[in-house]
Amino acid sequence: MSLPERIPEAAPLLGQISQPLAYAEQLLQQFTRLARLASAERLPAVLTEAAAQLSGCRLAQLYLLDSTHTRLTLAAEWLDGQLAEHEASLPSDYDGEQLLQYCLCQNRPLSLASLDPSLHESSFLPVIDKPWRSLLCLPLQDEQARVAGLLLVASSGTRDLEGFAASLANLGTFALAQHQLLQRLRAPQASQPEPSPALPSDYGLIGSSPAMRGVYQLISKVLHNPTSVLLTGETGTGKELVARAIHDCGFRRSQAFIVQNCASLPENLLESELFGYRKGAFTGADRDRKGLFDAADGGTLFLDEIGDMPLALQAKLLRVLQEGEVRPLGSTQTHKVDVRIIAATHRDLRALVEEGRFREDLFYRLSHFPIELPPLRARAEDILQLARHFATEAACFLQRDPYRWSEAALDHLAGYAFPGNVRELKGLIARAVLLCEGGELLPEHFNLQPNHQLEDSGMNLRERLEQVERNLLLDCLRKNRGNQSQAARELGLPRRTLLYRMDRLNISPADV
């Protein structure tokens, strides 16, 4: 498929529209009409009608991205002056031909003034008496600045629709915000805030602490674009799980996810592993062999412990990032690859740059979008949630009944600093499950090092006690799905006392 070499930037508002004052008045009327709607169900239809009228096009469609980022669902279609009644659902993955998915993954407006069915895949457009000749497709963002849908208009005449991009995008974004607001108002528990965006727990990302919600928000920014990501944080914080979540939730999910630890192989073996080699390149190279860049072509290559990569290999990696070219060992020819790089390290790369042990240009190329993963001690609210998850996981693996938790065991874990982070917690839980014979996890099942208790973390006694109390209250509230009356009964407290302690410990419904 021949797509335009450059996707046009959204034109300045009204800058390319004839009779801009009349158009501005019509646009304002449509904003007012959308703002007055009290029904979330009617809003997609009203938006597509407004887009068709403002642009003077026969067709307007609104597609919404589902919560898993895997499907685009047709929410409304306005065709020839009336609402079309049919359903459509498309995969959101882009594999080289689809216009909608291309616009989605690029997160930029797409304007085609001469749509050619022989070059552009346009099966999403309805069949009419005349072929479609012009198309404008606009990505719409939600209130967290994540792409949530697409608004498009199409004409059977050859027209330049780019001038409508900015105004229709603003209208669509406003309508999307109204749609989400009306849905929240209709929810059964409308008094509670909408949960913060999070990725599915199937990918191993567990926790609702403020620190983890910040990580989820950063992840959502890079799901549908090819930006390189640098994951930093202490050992055991789950960098590979985050890398896999970015891949599995992003537009490359249908392609390969390849992992390579840069510290696990000597330089010559690591180079041949990454770049491949040609027959005769070295002793024992009796055949051509593709490298990991080729294996990950179209997908994601996760380079763990990038700070341990030798300097000579860093130069070759930089060329892949800049030019998208790979040259196997023993070859004079390069070839193109399309690989998204996610790198991770527990080391301070900036300090390594200053010491001359890491290339400065590679550091800046990798760190376009850094995500720092918090240590477990900075997300203490998640400890008990993670512990319960790992205990359930271990019980399923051993084909045992779920384990009960003693309050003393929960207190024991809540007061520990976990220098090994989530990896250490998972290992401790696995050991405790193996030691447990009575169906209830007790403090003696956990081998915690006393020199890593929270008393060494700089907090005074009152702060440590408040941290333990906050973790226990959160755990009880989550276990009771936020029902404060049930949680109060389980804790043996009057409900007003529980509410007082929640307020004193800064526990909000969003934390639960």
Short mmCIF file of C-alpha atoms in Angstrom, two decimals:
data_model
loop_
_atom_site.label_atom_id
_atom_site.label_comp_id
_atom_site.label_asym_id
_atom_site.label_seq_id
_atom_site.Cartn_x
_atom_site.Cartn_y
_atom_site.Cartn_z
CA MET A 1 0.00 0.00 0.00
CA SER A 2 1.27 3.46 -0.83
CA LEU A 3 0.61 5.72 2.12
CA PRO A 4 1.59 9.40 2.05
CA GLU A 5 5.20 9.98 3.05
CA ARG A 6 4.13 12.69 5.47
CA ILE A 7 0.96 12.75 7.49
CA PRO A 8 -0.19 16.40 7.49
CA GLU A 9 -0.22 18.23 10.77
CA ALA A 10 -3.63 19.51 11.86
CA ALA A 11 -4.19 22.82 10.11
CA PRO A 12 -4.70 25.95 12.21
CA LEU A 13 -8.30 26.21 13.34
CA LEU A 14 -10.47 27.57 10.46
CA GLY A 15 -7.32 28.61 8.59
CA GLN A 16 -8.19 26.78 5.34
CA ILE A 17 -11.99 27.04 5.39
CA SER A 18 -13.99 29.36 3.16
CA GLN A 19 -16.36 31.69 5.01
CA PRO A 20 -14.66 31.03 8.36
CA LEU A 21 -17.07 33.22 10.37
CA ALA A 22 -20.12 31.30 9.20
CA TYR A 23 -18.29 28.03 9.85
CA ALA A 24 -17.28 29.20 13.34
CA GLU A 25 -20.92 29.98 14.15
CA GLN A 26 -22.01 26.51 12.99
CA LEU A 27 -19.18 24.92 14.99
CA LEU A 28 -20.23 26.77 18.13
CA GLN A 29 -23.81 25.58 17.65
CA GLN A 30 -22.63 21.98 17.45
CA PHE A 31 -20.53 22.38 20.62
CA THR A 32 -23.63 23.74 22.38
CA ARG A 33 -25.79 20.90 21.07
CA LEU A 34 -23.35 18.28 22.35
CA ALA A 35 -23.04 20.01 25.73
CA ARG A 36 -26.84 19.92 26.23
CA LEU A 37 -27.18 16.19 25.58
CA ALA A 38 -28.17 14.14 28.62
CA SER A 39 -27.92 10.72 26.95
CA ALA A 40 -24.62 8.94 26.42
CA GLU A 41 -26.28 6.64 23.85
CA ARG A 42 -27.26 9.51 21.54
CA LEU A 43 -23.96 11.33 21.66
CA PRO A 44 -22.02 9.28 19.03
CA ALA A 45 -24.85 9.75 16.52
CA VAL A 46 -25.03 13.50 17.16
CA LEU A 47 -21.26 13.81 16.78
CA THR A 48 -21.17 12.02 13.42
CA GLU A 49 -24.11 14.09 12.17
CA ALA A 50 -22.29 17.28 13.22
CA ALA A 51 -19.04 16.17 11.54
CA ALA A 52 -20.82 15.38 8.28
CA GLN A 53 -22.69 18.69 8.25
CA LEU A 54 -19.66 20.82 9.13
CA SER A 55 -17.41 19.19 6.53
CA GLY A 56 -20.10 18.88 3.87
CA CYS A 57 -19.31 15.16 3.48
CA ARG A 58 -21.69 12.30 2.73
CA LEU A 59 -20.19 10.09 5.43
CA ALA A 60 -18.99 10.44 9.02
CA GLN A 61 -17.99 7.55 11.27
CA LEU A 62 -16.95 7.29 14.93
CA TYR A 63 -14.86 4.32 16.08
CA LEU A 64 -14.10 3.71 19.77
CA LEU A 65 -11.11 1.74 21.06
CA ASP A 66 -12.03 -0.93 23.60
CA SER A 67 -10.46 -1.19 27.05
CA THR A 68 -8.00 -3.87 25.91
CA HIS A 69 -6.77 -1.72 22.99
CA THR A 70 -7.39 -4.64 20.62
CA ARG A 71 -10.58 -3.67 18.76
CA LEU A 72 -12.05 -0.61 17.04
CA THR A 73 -15.83 -0.68 17.29
CA LEU A 74 -18.10 1.44 15.10
CA ALA A 75 -20.11 3.54 17.56
CA ALA A 76 -22.07 5.55 14.95
CA GLU A 77 -22.23 6.14 11.19
CA TRP A 78 -23.95 9.09 9.50
CA LEU A 79 -24.53 8.49 5.77
CA ASP A 80 -26.43 10.66 3.30
CA GLY A 81 -28.31 12.61 5.96
CA GLN A 82 -29.38 9.76 8.21
CA LEU A 83 -28.04 7.41 10.87
CA ALA A 84 -26.97 4.04 9.48
CA GLU A 85 -27.97 1.04 11.60
CA HIS A 86 -25.24 -1.61 11.52
CA GLU A 87 -22.40 -2.88 13.66
CA ALA A 88 -18.73 -3.23 12.77
CA SER A 89 -15.62 -4.21 14.71
CA LEU A 90 -12.05 -4.08 13.43
CA PRO A 91 -8.72 -5.17 14.95
CA SER A 92 -6.62 -2.22 16.06
CA ASP A 93 -3.31 -3.80 14.98
CA TYR A 94 -1.59 -2.22 11.98
CA ASP A 95 0.17 -4.67 9.65
CA GLY A 96 0.91 -2.46 6.66
CA GLU A 97 -2.33 -1.79 4.80
CA GLN A 98 -5.19 -0.42 6.88
CA LEU A 99 -5.81 3.32 6.94
CA LEU A 100 -7.68 3.40 10.26
CA GLN A 101 -5.06 1.37 12.11
CA TYR A 102 -2.27 3.43 10.56
CA CYS A 103 -3.84 6.65 11.83
CA LEU A 104 -4.34 5.04 15.25
CA CYS A 105 -0.78 3.83 15.73
CA GLN A 106 0.72 7.09 14.42
CA ASN A 107 -1.66 9.16 16.58
CA ARG A 108 -1.76 11.89 13.92
CA PRO A 109 -4.43 13.13 11.48
CA LEU A 110 -4.55 11.36 8.12
CA SER A 111 -5.83 13.34 5.10
CA LEU A 112 -6.15 11.84 1.61
CA ALA A 113 -7.41 14.18 -1.10
CA SER A 114 -7.46 11.42 -3.74
CA LEU A 115 -8.39 8.08 -2.23
CA ASP A 116 -7.43 5.21 -4.55
CA PRO A 117 -9.12 1.86 -3.74
CA SER A 118 -6.35 0.03 -5.59
CA LEU A 119 -3.71 1.52 -3.26
CA HIS A 120 -5.59 2.11 -0.01
CA GLU A 121 -7.46 -0.55 1.96
CA SER A 122 -10.89 1.04 2.46
CA SER A 123 -13.24 -1.85 3.20
CA PHE A 124 -14.42 -0.04 6.34
CA LEU A 125 -16.22 2.49 4.11
CA PRO A 126 -19.81 1.61 3.11
CA VAL A 127 -20.61 0.67 -0.48
CA ILE A 128 -22.30 3.54 -2.39
CA ASP A 129 -23.22 4.44 -5.95
CA LYS A 130 -19.96 6.35 -6.46
CA PRO A 131 -16.47 5.46 -5.20
CA TRP A 132 -15.10 7.34 -2.21
CA ARG A 133 -12.46 9.85 -3.28
CA SER A 134 -11.50 11.89 -0.18
CA LEU A 135 -10.91 10.93 3.44
CA LEU A 136 -10.00 12.65 6.70
CA CYS A 137 -9.30 10.48 9.75
CA LEU A 138 -8.67 12.00 13.20
CA PRO A 139 -7.44 10.30 16.41
CA LEU A 140 -9.39 11.38 19.50
CA GLN A 141 -7.88 11.48 23.00
CA ASP A 142 -9.55 10.95 26.36
CA GLU A 143 -9.00 12.99 29.52
CA GLN A 144 -5.80 11.04 30.28
CA ALA A 145 -4.42 12.05 26.84
CA ARG A 146 -4.69 8.46 25.58
CA VAL A 147 -6.01 7.66 22.11
CA ALA A 148 -9.56 6.41 22.66
CA GLY A 149 -11.13 6.50 19.20
CA LEU A 150 -11.19 7.74 15.62
CA LEU A 151 -13.48 10.22 13.88
CA LEU A 152 -13.53 10.21 10.08
CA VAL A 153 -15.36 11.95 7.27
CA ALA A 154 -15.35 10.91 3.62
CA SER A 155 -16.55 12.39 0.34
CA SER A 156 -17.29 10.88 -3.06
CA GLY A 157 -15.76 13.97 -4.66
CA THR A 158 -12.07 14.84 -4.76
CA ARG A 159 -11.61 17.38 -1.96
CA ASP A 160 -8.91 18.58 0.41
CA LEU A 161 -10.43 17.98 3.84
CA GLU A 162 -7.31 18.88 5.81
CA GLY A 163 -8.68 22.29 6.75
CA PHE A 164 -11.34 20.65 8.92
CA ALA A 165 -8.83 18.58 10.93
CA ALA A 166 -8.27 20.88 13.90
CA SER A 167 -11.88 21.93 14.45
CA LEU A 168 -13.35 18.43 14.04
CA ALA A 169 -10.67 16.96 16.31
CA ASN A 170 -11.57 19.50 18.99
CA LEU A 171 -15.25 18.73 18.56
CA GLY A 172 -14.65 14.98 18.73
CA THR A 173 -12.45 15.23 21.82
CA PHE A 174 -15.10 17.35 23.54
CA ALA A 175 -17.81 14.83 22.62
CA LEU A 176 -15.67 11.96 23.89
CA ALA A 177 -15.22 13.72 27.25
CA GLN A 178 -18.98 14.30 27.45
CA HIS A 179 -19.62 10.66 26.60
CA GLN A 180 -17.34 9.45 29.41
CA LEU A 181 -18.88 11.92 31.86
CA LEU A 182 -22.43 10.79 31.08
CA GLN A 183 -21.40 7.15 31.44
CA ARG A 184 -19.87 7.84 34.85
CA LEU A 185 -22.99 9.66 36.00
CA ARG A 186 -25.09 6.63 35.07
CA ALA A 187 -22.80 4.17 36.89
CA PRO A 188 -24.31 2.46 39.97
CA GLN A 189 -21.61 3.91 42.27
CA ALA A 190 -21.54 7.39 40.77
CA SER A 191 -20.37 8.89 44.06
CA GLN A 192 -17.01 7.15 43.74
CA PRO A 193 -14.33 8.49 41.41
CA GLU A 194 -13.57 6.62 38.22
CA PRO A 195 -10.70 4.18 38.75
CA SER A 196 -7.38 5.36 37.47
CA PRO A 197 -6.29 3.77 34.20
CA ALA A 198 -4.51 0.48 34.66
CA LEU A 199 -3.40 -2.37 32.50
CA PRO A 200 -4.95 -5.84 32.78
CA SER A 201 -3.58 -7.85 35.72
CA ASP A 202 -3.14 -10.77 33.31
CA TYR A 203 0.15 -9.18 32.35
CA GLY A 204 1.47 -9.27 35.92
CA LEU A 205 1.02 -5.58 36.74
CA ILE A 206 -0.60 -5.46 40.16
CA GLY A 207 -1.03 -2.48 42.44
CA SER A 208 -3.14 0.63 42.77
CA SER A 209 -0.79 2.83 44.78
CA PRO A 210 -0.18 6.39 43.54
CA ALA A 211 3.31 5.36 42.40
CA MET A 212 1.94 2.54 40.23
CA ARG A 213 -0.90 4.67 38.86
CA GLY A 214 1.79 7.06 37.65
CA VAL A 215 3.52 4.16 35.91
CA TYR A 216 0.24 3.07 34.27
CA GLN A 217 -0.30 6.59 32.97
CA LEU A 218 3.17 6.69 31.41
CA ILE A 219 2.68 3.26 29.84
CA SER A 220 -0.58 4.40 28.23
CA LYS A 221 1.29 7.20 26.43
CA VAL A 222 3.52 4.82 24.45
CA LEU A 223 1.17 1.93 23.61
CA HIS A 224 0.32 3.17 20.12
CA ASN A 225 3.55 4.73 18.90
CA PRO A 226 6.99 3.28 18.09
CA THR A 227 8.96 5.38 20.61
CA SER A 228 11.90 3.63 22.30
CA VAL A 229 11.36 3.22 26.04
CA LEU A 230 13.95 3.11 28.83
CA LEU A 231 12.84 1.33 32.00
CA THR A 232 14.83 2.17 35.11
CA GLY A 233 14.57 1.09 38.71
CA GLU A 234 16.05 -1.22 41.29
CA THR A 235 16.51 -4.93 40.68
CA GLY A 236 13.30 -6.88 41.17
CA THR A 237 10.83 -4.07 40.43
CA GLY A 238 9.32 -5.85 37.41
CA LYS A 239 10.93 -4.16 34.42
CA GLU A 240 10.44 -7.15 32.12
CA LEU A 241 6.76 -7.40 33.10
CA VAL A 242 6.27 -3.74 32.21
CA ALA A 243 8.07 -4.22 28.89
CA ARG A 244 5.82 -7.17 28.08
CA ALA A 245 2.74 -5.15 29.06
CA ILE A 246 3.77 -2.35 26.67
CA HIS A 247 4.14 -4.91 23.90
CA ASP A 248 1.01 -6.94 24.67
CA CYS A 249 -1.23 -3.88 24.98
CA GLY A 250 0.31 -1.97 22.05
CA PHE A 251 -0.08 -2.12 18.29
CA ARG A 252 2.75 -4.68 17.90
CA ARG A 253 1.03 -7.29 20.09
CA SER A 254 0.52 -9.71 17.18
CA GLN A 255 4.28 -9.79 16.49
CA ALA A 256 7.21 -11.28 18.41
CA PHE A 257 8.42 -10.16 21.84
CA ILE A 258 12.10 -11.09 22.20
CA VAL A 259 14.13 -10.79 25.41
CA GLN A 260 17.92 -10.57 25.70
CA ASN A 261 19.93 -9.90 28.87
CA CYS A 262 22.98 -7.88 27.83
CA ALA A 263 24.92 -8.98 30.92
CA SER A 264 24.48 -12.72 30.36
CA LEU A 265 26.80 -13.17 27.35
CA PRO A 266 30.38 -12.11 26.51
CA GLU A 267 30.77 -9.42 23.85
CA ASN A 268 31.45 -11.66 20.82
CA LEU A 269 28.55 -14.00 21.59
CA LEU A 270 26.18 -11.12 22.33
CA GLU A 271 27.01 -9.48 18.99
CA SER A 272 26.32 -12.64 17.00
CA GLU A 273 23.15 -13.24 19.04
CA LEU A 274 21.79 -9.77 18.30
CA PHE A 275 22.93 -9.23 14.72
CA GLY A 276 23.29 -12.76 13.38
CA TYR A 277 26.12 -13.97 11.18
CA ARG A 278 26.97 -15.31 7.74
CA LYS A 279 28.52 -18.67 6.99
CA GLY A 280 32.30 -18.54 7.53
CA ALA A 281 32.23 -15.40 9.68
CA PHE A 282 34.17 -17.23 12.40
CA THR A 283 35.25 -20.73 13.33
CA GLY A 284 32.15 -22.88 13.70
CA ALA A 285 29.89 -20.63 11.62
CA ASP A 286 28.88 -23.37 9.18
CA ARG A 287 25.63 -21.72 8.11
CA ASP A 288 23.87 -18.38 7.98
CA ARG A 289 22.02 -17.51 11.17
CA LYS A 290 19.57 -14.68 11.78
CA GLY A 291 19.95 -12.55 14.89
CA LEU A 292 17.43 -11.34 17.44
CA PHE A 293 16.83 -8.09 15.53
CA ASP A 294 15.58 -10.17 12.61
CA ALA A 295 13.57 -12.44 14.91
CA ALA A 296 11.89 -9.37 16.42
CA ASP A 297 11.24 -7.66 13.06
CA GLY A 298 7.83 -6.03 13.28
CA GLY A 299 7.72 -6.62 17.03
CA THR A 300 9.61 -5.67 20.18
CA LEU A 301 13.14 -6.41 21.39
CA PHE A 302 13.61 -6.06 25.14
CA LEU A 303 17.26 -5.42 26.04
CA ASP A 304 17.63 -6.00 29.77
CA GLU A 305 20.63 -4.62 31.67
CA ILE A 306 21.53 -2.31 28.79
CA GLY A 307 24.10 -0.62 31.04
CA ASP A 308 26.29 -3.74 30.78
CA MET A 309 26.44 -3.70 26.97
CA PRO A 310 30.05 -3.31 25.69
CA LEU A 311 30.91 0.04 24.07
CA ALA A 312 31.60 -1.52 20.65
CA LEU A 313 28.12 -3.03 20.57
CA GLN A 314 26.60 0.22 21.75
CA ALA A 315 27.74 1.85 18.49
CA LYS A 316 26.04 -0.85 16.42
CA LEU A 317 22.86 -0.57 18.49
CA LEU A 318 22.84 3.19 17.92
CA ARG A 319 22.85 2.61 14.16
CA VAL A 320 19.87 0.29 14.43
CA LEU A 321 17.98 2.92 16.42
CA GLN A 322 18.87 5.74 14.02
CA GLU A 323 18.74 4.03 10.63
CA GLY A 324 16.81 0.82 11.25
CA GLU A 325 19.67 -1.11 9.63
CA VAL A 326 21.36 -4.35 10.69
CA ARG A 327 24.61 -5.82 9.34
CA PRO A 328 25.27 -9.46 10.33
CA LEU A 329 28.78 -10.59 11.27
CA GLY A 330 30.77 -11.55 8.20
CA SER A 331 28.55 -9.57 5.82
CA THR A 332 29.18 -6.34 3.92
CA GLN A 333 25.48 -5.77 3.31
CA THR A 334 22.94 -4.13 5.60
CA HIS A 335 19.20 -4.72 5.63
CA LYS A 336 16.27 -2.89 7.16
CA VAL A 337 14.38 -4.05 10.25
CA ASP A 338 11.37 -2.57 12.00
CA VAL A 339 11.95 -3.26 15.69
CA ARG A 340 10.77 -1.39 18.74
CA ILE A 341 13.50 -1.24 21.40
CA ILE A 342 12.61 -1.34 25.08
CA ALA A 343 15.73 -1.15 27.22
CA ALA A 344 16.05 -1.63 30.97
CA THR A 345 18.71 -1.10 33.60
CA HIS A 346 19.08 -0.87 37.35
CA ARG A 347 22.22 1.24 36.95
CA ASP A 348 22.62 5.01 36.69
CA LEU A 349 23.27 5.44 32.96
CA ARG A 350 24.06 9.15 33.33
CA ALA A 351 26.84 8.30 35.78
CA LEU A 352 28.14 5.65 33.37
CA VAL A 353 28.18 8.28 30.61
CA GLU A 354 30.27 10.58 32.81
CA GLU A 355 32.66 7.70 33.50
CA GLY A 356 33.01 6.99 29.77
CA ARG A 357 31.46 3.55 30.08
CA PHE A 358 28.26 4.31 28.16
CA ARG A 359 27.86 6.29 24.94
CA GLU A 360 26.29 9.69 25.48
CA ASP A 361 24.52 9.67 22.09
CA LEU A 362 23.02 6.24 22.79
CA PHE A 363 21.90 7.41 26.24
CA TYR A 364 19.96 10.33 24.80
CA ARG A 365 18.55 8.13 22.01
CA LEU A 366 17.28 5.53 24.46
CA SER A 367 15.98 7.96 27.06
CA HIS A 368 13.40 9.68 24.83
CA PHE A 369 10.74 8.19 27.07
CA PRO A 370 12.03 6.98 30.45
CA ILE A 371 9.79 5.15 32.91
CA GLU A 372 11.14 4.72 36.43
CA LEU A 373 9.64 1.81 38.33
CA PRO A 374 9.18 2.47 42.05
CA PRO A 375 10.74 0.17 44.66
CA LEU A 376 8.29 -1.82 46.71
CA ARG A 377 8.97 0.25 49.83
CA ALA A 378 7.66 3.30 47.90
CA ARG A 379 4.38 1.49 47.14
CA ALA A 380 3.76 -0.11 50.51
CA GLU A 381 -0.01 -0.03 49.88
CA ASP A 382 0.49 -2.76 47.27
CA ILE A 383 2.42 -5.22 49.45
CA LEU A 384 -0.57 -7.10 50.84
CA GLN A 385 -2.36 -7.11 47.48
CA LEU A 386 0.73 -8.59 45.83
CA ALA A 387 1.18 -11.08 48.66
CA ARG A 388 -2.38 -12.39 48.29
CA HIS A 389 -1.94 -12.67 44.51
CA PHE A 390 1.33 -14.60 44.79
CA ALA A 391 -0.13 -16.92 47.45
CA THR A 392 -3.13 -17.71 45.23
CA GLU A 393 -0.81 -18.23 42.26
CA ALA A 394 1.42 -20.61 44.25
CA ALA A 395 -1.59 -22.54 45.58
CA CYS A 396 -2.91 -23.04 42.04
CA PHE A 397 0.51 -24.21 40.85
CA LEU A 398 0.71 -26.75 43.71
CA GLN A 399 -2.96 -27.71 43.20
CA ARG A 400 -3.84 -26.80 46.77
CA ASP A 401 -6.82 -24.99 48.26
CA PRO A 402 -6.47 -21.22 48.75
CA TYR A 403 -4.61 -20.21 51.90
CA ARG A 404 -5.93 -18.14 54.77
CA TRP A 405 -3.84 -15.26 56.08
CA SER A 406 -3.34 -14.66 59.77
CA GLU A 407 -3.40 -11.02 60.88
CA ALA A 408 0.04 -11.53 62.41
CA ALA A 409 1.46 -12.66 59.05
CA LEU A 410 0.00 -9.61 57.31
CA ASP A 411 1.48 -7.34 60.01
CA HIS A 412 4.79 -9.13 59.55
CA LEU A 413 4.87 -8.41 55.80
CA ALA A 414 3.53 -4.86 56.08
CA GLY A 415 6.45 -3.87 58.33
CA TYR A 416 9.19 -5.16 56.03
CA ALA A 417 11.18 -2.95 53.63
CA PHE A 418 11.77 -5.59 50.88
CA PRO A 419 15.23 -4.64 49.58
CA GLY A 420 14.73 -7.23 46.82
CA ASN A 421 11.42 -5.62 45.85
CA VAL A 422 8.63 -7.61 44.16
CA ARG A 423 10.98 -10.44 43.23
CA GLU A 424 11.89 -10.94 46.89
CA LEU A 425 8.24 -10.82 47.95
CA LYS A 426 7.30 -13.47 45.38
CA GLY A 427 10.11 -15.73 46.57
CA LEU A 428 9.13 -15.30 50.21
CA ILE A 429 5.51 -16.17 49.44
CA ALA A 430 6.50 -19.25 47.43
CA ARG A 431 8.64 -20.47 50.33
CA ALA A 432 5.89 -19.76 52.87
CA VAL A 433 3.33 -21.71 50.83
CA LEU A 434 5.66 -24.70 50.68
CA LEU A 435 6.22 -24.56 54.46
CA CYS A 436 2.56 -24.08 55.33
CA GLU A 437 0.78 -27.32 56.25
CA GLY A 438 -2.32 -26.11 58.10
CA GLY A 439 -3.94 -23.95 55.44
CA GLU A 440 -3.13 -20.68 57.25
CA LEU A 441 -0.05 -18.57 56.61
CA LEU A 442 1.70 -17.56 59.85
CA PRO A 443 4.67 -15.26 60.63
CA GLU A 444 6.99 -18.22 61.15
CA HIS A 445 6.50 -19.21 57.50
CA PHE A 446 8.27 -16.03 56.34
CA ASN A 447 12.03 -15.73 56.54
CA LEU A 448 12.40 -11.94 56.88
CA GLN A 449 15.78 -10.40 57.62
CA PRO A 450 15.38 -8.15 60.69
CA ASN A 451 17.97 -5.66 59.47
CA HIS A 452 15.60 -4.77 56.63
CA GLN A 453 12.61 -3.93 58.77
CA LEU A 454 11.07 -0.49 58.30
CA GLU A 455 12.63 0.82 61.49
CA ASP A 456 15.82 1.31 59.44
CA SER A 457 14.01 3.34 56.77
CA GLY A 458 14.21 6.70 58.56
CA MET A 459 10.61 6.75 59.86
CA ASN A 460 9.88 7.33 63.51
CA LEU A 461 7.67 5.02 65.57
CA ARG A 462 4.45 6.91 64.91
CA GLU A 463 5.04 6.94 61.14
CA ARG A 464 5.81 3.21 61.11
CA LEU A 465 2.65 2.40 63.04
CA GLU A 466 0.57 4.57 60.72
CA GLN A 467 2.06 2.80 57.70
CA VAL A 468 1.16 -0.61 59.10
CA GLU A 469 -2.36 0.57 60.02
CA ARG A 470 -2.88 2.10 56.57
CA ASN A 471 -1.85 -1.14 54.83
CA LEU A 472 -4.19 -3.21 57.00
CA LEU A 473 -7.15 -0.90 56.42
CA LEU A 474 -6.55 -0.87 52.67
CA ASP A 475 -6.26 -4.64 52.57
CA CYS A 476 -9.53 -5.09 54.47
CA LEU A 477 -11.37 -2.55 52.31
CA ARG A 478 -10.16 -4.17 49.10
CA LYS A 479 -11.13 -7.61 50.37
CA ASN A 480 -14.65 -6.27 51.00
CA ARG A 481 -14.76 -4.49 47.59
CA GLY A 482 -14.84 -1.06 49.21
CA ASN A 483 -17.84 -1.80 51.47
CA GLN A 484 -16.97 0.30 54.51
CA SER A 485 -19.65 -1.20 56.78
CA GLN A 486 -18.47 -4.76 56.15
CA ALA A 487 -14.83 -3.73 56.58
CA ALA A 488 -15.63 -1.98 59.87
CA ARG A 489 -17.41 -5.11 61.19
CA GLU A 490 -14.48 -7.31 60.19
CA LEU A 491 -12.04 -4.97 61.93
CA GLY A 492 -14.25 -4.72 65.02
CA LEU A 493 -14.64 -0.95 64.67
CA PRO A 494 -17.65 1.37 64.53
CA ARG A 495 -18.11 2.64 60.98
CA ARG A 496 -17.54 6.26 62.06
CA THR A 497 -14.20 5.24 63.59
CA LEU A 498 -13.19 3.56 60.34
CA LEU A 499 -14.11 6.71 58.38
CA TYR A 500 -12.12 8.85 60.83
CA ARG A 501 -9.05 6.64 60.46
CA MET A 502 -9.40 6.57 56.67
CA ASP A 503 -9.44 10.37 56.66
CA ARG A 504 -6.49 10.59 59.07
CA LEU A 505 -4.45 8.11 57.00
CA ASN A 506 -5.40 9.78 53.70
CA ILE A 507 -7.23 6.74 52.28
CA SER A 508 -9.60 7.68 49.46
CA PRO A 509 -12.04 5.48 47.49
CA ALA A 510 -9.64 5.66 44.55
CA ASP A 511 -6.99 3.89 46.67
CA VAL A 512 -9.44 1.06 47.28
#
